[in-house]
Short mmCIF file of C-alpha atoms in Angstrom, two decimals:
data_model
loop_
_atom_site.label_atom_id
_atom_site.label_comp_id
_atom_site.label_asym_id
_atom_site.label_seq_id
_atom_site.Cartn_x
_atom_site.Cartn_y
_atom_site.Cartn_z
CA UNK I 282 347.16 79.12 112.21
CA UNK I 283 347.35 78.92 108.37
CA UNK I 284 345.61 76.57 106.31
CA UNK I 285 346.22 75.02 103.16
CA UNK I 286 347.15 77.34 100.43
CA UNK I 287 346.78 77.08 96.92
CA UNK I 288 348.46 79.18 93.97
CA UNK I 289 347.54 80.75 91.48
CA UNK I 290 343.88 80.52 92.31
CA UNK I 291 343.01 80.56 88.65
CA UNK I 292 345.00 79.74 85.64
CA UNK I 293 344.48 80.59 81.70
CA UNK I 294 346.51 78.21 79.51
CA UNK I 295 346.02 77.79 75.77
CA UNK I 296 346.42 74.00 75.04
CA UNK I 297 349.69 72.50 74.40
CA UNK I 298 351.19 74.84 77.34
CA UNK I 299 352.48 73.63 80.38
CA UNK I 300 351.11 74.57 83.72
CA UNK I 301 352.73 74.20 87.40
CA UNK I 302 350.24 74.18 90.13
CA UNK I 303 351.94 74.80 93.69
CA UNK I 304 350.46 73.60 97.66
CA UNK I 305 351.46 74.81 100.52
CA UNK I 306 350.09 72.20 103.58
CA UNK I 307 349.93 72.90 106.81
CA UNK I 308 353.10 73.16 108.58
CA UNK I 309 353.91 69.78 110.04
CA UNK I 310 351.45 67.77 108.06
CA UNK I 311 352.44 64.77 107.31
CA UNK I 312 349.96 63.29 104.20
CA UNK I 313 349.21 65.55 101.22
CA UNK I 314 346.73 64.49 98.55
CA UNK I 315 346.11 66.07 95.09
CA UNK I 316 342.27 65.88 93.59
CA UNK I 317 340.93 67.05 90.36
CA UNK I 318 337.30 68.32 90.81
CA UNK I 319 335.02 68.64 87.15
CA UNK I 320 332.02 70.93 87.33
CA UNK I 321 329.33 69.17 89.23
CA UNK I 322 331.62 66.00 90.17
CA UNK I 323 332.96 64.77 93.69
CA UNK I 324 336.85 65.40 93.47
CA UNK I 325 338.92 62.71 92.55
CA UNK I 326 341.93 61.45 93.74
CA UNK I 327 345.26 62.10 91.72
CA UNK I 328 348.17 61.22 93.45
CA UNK I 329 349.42 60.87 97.54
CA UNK I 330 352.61 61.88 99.39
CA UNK I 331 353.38 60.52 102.78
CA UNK I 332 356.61 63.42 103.68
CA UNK I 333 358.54 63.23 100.45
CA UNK I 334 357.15 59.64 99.00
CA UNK I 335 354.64 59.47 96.70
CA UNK I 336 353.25 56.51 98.02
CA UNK I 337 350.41 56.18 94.98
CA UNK I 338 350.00 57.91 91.73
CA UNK I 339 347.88 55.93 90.66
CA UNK I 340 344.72 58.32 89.85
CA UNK I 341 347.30 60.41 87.61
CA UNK I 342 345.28 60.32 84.66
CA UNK I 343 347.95 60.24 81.94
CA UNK I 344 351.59 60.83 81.57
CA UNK I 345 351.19 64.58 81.39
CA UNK I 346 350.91 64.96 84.48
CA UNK I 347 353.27 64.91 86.89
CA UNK I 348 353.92 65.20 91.17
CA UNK I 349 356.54 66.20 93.14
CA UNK I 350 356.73 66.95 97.28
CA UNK I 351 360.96 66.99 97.19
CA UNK I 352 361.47 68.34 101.43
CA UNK I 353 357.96 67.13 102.25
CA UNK I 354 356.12 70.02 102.52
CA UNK I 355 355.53 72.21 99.62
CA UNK I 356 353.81 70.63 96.25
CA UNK I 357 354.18 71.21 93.17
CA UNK I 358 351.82 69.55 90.34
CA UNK I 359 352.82 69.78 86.77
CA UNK I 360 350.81 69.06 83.57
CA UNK I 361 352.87 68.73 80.41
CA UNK I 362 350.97 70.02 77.18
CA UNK I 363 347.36 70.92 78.74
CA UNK I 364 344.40 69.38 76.71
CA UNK I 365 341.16 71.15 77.06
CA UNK I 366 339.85 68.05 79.13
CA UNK I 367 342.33 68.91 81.59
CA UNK I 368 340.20 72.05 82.91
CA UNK I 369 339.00 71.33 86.00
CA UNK I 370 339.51 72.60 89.84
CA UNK I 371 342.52 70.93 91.33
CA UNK I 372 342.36 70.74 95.15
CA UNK I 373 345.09 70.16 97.75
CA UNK I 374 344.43 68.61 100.95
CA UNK I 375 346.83 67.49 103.96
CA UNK I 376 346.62 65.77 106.89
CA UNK I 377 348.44 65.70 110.28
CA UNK I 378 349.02 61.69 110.35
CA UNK I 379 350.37 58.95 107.62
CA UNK I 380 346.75 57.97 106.37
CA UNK I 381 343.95 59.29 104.44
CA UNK I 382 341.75 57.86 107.54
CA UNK I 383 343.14 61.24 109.18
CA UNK I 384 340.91 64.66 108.75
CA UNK I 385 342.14 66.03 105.76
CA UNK I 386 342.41 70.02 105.61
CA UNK I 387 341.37 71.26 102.05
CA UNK I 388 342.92 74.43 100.42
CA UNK I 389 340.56 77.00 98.21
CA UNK I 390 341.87 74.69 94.82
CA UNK I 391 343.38 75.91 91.36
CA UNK I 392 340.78 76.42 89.06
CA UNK I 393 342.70 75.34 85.47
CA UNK I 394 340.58 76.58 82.05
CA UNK I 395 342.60 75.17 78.88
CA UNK I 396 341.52 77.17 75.80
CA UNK O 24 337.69 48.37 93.09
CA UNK O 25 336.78 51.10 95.15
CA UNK O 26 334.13 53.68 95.23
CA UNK O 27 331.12 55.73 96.76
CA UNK O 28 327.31 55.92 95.39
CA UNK O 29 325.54 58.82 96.48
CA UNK O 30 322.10 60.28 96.56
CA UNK O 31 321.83 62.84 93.55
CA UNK O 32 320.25 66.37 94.19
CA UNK O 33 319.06 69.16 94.45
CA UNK O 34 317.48 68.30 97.90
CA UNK O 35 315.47 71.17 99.08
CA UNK O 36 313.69 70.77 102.26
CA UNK O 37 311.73 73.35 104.72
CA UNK O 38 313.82 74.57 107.99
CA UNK O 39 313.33 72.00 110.49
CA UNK O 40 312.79 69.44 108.55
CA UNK O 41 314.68 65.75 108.60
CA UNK O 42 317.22 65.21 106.06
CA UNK O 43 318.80 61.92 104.87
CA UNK O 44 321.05 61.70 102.51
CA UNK O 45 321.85 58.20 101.03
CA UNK O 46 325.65 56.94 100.43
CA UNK O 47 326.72 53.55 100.05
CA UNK O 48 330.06 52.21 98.89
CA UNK O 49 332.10 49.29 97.62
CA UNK O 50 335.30 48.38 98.79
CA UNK O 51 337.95 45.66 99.81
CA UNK O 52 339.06 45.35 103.13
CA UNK O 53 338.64 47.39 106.19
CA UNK O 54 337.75 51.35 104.48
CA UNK O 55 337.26 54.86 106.82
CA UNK O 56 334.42 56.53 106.09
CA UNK O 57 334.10 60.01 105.75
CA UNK O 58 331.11 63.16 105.21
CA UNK O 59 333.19 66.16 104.01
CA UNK O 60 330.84 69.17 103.47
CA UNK O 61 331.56 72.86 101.35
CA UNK O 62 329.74 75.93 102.16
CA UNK O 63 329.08 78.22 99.55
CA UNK O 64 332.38 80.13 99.06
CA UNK O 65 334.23 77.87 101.06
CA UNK O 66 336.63 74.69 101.11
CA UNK O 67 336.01 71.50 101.83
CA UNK O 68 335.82 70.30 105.18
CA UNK O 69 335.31 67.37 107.32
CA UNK O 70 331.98 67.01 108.92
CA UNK O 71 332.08 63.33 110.43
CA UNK O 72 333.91 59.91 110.16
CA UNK O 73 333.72 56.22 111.02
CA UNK O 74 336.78 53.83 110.70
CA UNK O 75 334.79 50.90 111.64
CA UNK O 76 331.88 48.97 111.56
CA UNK O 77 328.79 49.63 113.16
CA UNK O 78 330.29 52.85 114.58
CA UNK O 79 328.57 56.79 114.47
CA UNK O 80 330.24 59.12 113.35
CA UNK O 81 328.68 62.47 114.75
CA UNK O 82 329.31 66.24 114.23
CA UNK O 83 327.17 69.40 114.19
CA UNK O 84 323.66 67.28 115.09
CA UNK O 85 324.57 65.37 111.63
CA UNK O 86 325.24 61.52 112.38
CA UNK O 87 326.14 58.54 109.83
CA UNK O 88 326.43 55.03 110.82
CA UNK O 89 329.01 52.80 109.23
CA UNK O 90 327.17 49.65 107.95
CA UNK O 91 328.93 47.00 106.51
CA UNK O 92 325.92 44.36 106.19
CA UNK O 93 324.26 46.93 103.96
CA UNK O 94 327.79 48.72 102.74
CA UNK O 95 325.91 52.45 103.70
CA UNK O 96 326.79 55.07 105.22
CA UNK O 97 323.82 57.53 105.27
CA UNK O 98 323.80 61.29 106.72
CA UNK O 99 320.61 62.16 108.56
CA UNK O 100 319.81 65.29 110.85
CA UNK O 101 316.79 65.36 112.69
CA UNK O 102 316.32 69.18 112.29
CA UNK O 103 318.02 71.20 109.45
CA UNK O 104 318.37 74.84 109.51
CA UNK O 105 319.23 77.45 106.61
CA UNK O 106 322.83 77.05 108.10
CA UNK O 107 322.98 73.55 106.63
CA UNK O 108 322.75 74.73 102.97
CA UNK O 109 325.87 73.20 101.35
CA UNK O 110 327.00 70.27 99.00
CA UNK O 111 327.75 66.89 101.25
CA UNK O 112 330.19 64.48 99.73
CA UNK O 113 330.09 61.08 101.03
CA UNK O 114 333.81 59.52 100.87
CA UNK O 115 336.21 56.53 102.17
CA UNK O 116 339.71 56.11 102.19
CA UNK O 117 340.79 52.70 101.51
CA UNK O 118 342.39 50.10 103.95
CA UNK O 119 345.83 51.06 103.32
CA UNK O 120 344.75 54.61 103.59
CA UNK O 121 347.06 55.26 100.71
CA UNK O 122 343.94 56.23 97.97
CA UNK O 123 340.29 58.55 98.57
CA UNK O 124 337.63 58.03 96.87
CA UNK O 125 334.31 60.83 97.22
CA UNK O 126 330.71 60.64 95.78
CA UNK O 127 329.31 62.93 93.36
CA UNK O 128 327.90 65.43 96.32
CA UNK O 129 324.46 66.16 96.96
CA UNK O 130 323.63 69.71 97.22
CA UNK O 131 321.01 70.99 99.70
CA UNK O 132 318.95 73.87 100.06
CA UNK O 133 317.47 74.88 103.38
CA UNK O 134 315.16 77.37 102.82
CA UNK O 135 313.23 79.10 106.00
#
């Protein structure tokens, strides 16, 4: 079946734009995770939806950015006003179960460059 | 709070050789822990878990042991191949399994 997908795979903004990054999780998946991944770094977590619920938001790393699963499945991220420090690879991952203790199922990621 | 130490690379080792990789972590409460692995030109994925103590997680002829006394969770394979070229993240999810946390990733190079 499908995995995770990611769009657009790679995304030019000059700073000060706003950007919308969209997931699509495997059908039925229950968890979905956002991560931002620098060059050379281990991703880290963003923000976590259990169906619609963002259950924790709290790696969001400012008030730019923002979440949103509304019907539990598709995901959209949002960063308001992109800062060159934003550029980075942001990954999607999902899950079957309620828990990040589940296998989590990794799409190809947004790579973001702010100019 | 929470978070995973791992070894850093490069780690380039001759086919058939044993690999370890180091992790350990510090958290509250009961974590999962997790090797996720990426190919080159592929995603992440998960190679092997442990959700409690003193448990092996085993995938692949890879195996970690969750050890709380010493808070590790190291990778070792007795034999690598070229195959096995690829960056290893160590990682946990914490005891409300609400938050992830992964290393830095340690990239290894098989070579033949």
């Amino acid at each position: 079946g499908a995995g995770v997908s990611q769009s657009p795979r790679y995304k030019v903004a000059k700073r000060g734009q706003d950007v919308a990054l969209r997931c699509d999780p495997i059908s039925g998946h229950v968890s979905l995770f956002w991560y931002q991944q620098a060059l050379g770094q281990g991703p880290e977590f963003l923000t976590y939806f259990q169906n619609e619920a963002q259950l924790d938001k709290s790696g969001l790393p400012s008030d730019r950015f923002f979440a949103e699963r509304p019907e539990g499945s598709v995901s959209t991220l949002k960063i308001q006003r992109t800062q060159q420090e934003d550029s980075a690879v942001y990954l999607c991952a999902s899950s079957l179960g309620g828990t990040g203790r589940d296998t989590q199922y990794f799409g190809p990621g947004t790579r973001l460059t702010v100019l | 709070g929470n978070s995973v130490t791992q070894m850093e690379g490069p780690v380039t080792l001759s086919e058939e050789a044993f690999l370890t990789i180091n992790c350990t972590y510090t958290a509250t409460g009961y974590p999962s822990l997790f090797w996720y692995v990426q190919y080159p030109g592929e995603g992440l994925q998960l190679l092997l878990k442990a959700t409690k103590a003193d448990d092996k997680g085993s995938n692949k002829g890879f195996e970690a042991t969750y050890r709380k006394e010493t808070t590790s969770f190291h990778l070792e394979k007795g034999s690598v191949q070229v195959s096995d070229s690829a960056v290893y993240f160590c990682a946990l999810s914490d005891s409300t399994g609400n938050q992830f946390y992964f290393g830095t990733g340690t990239s290894l190079t098989v070579i033949p």
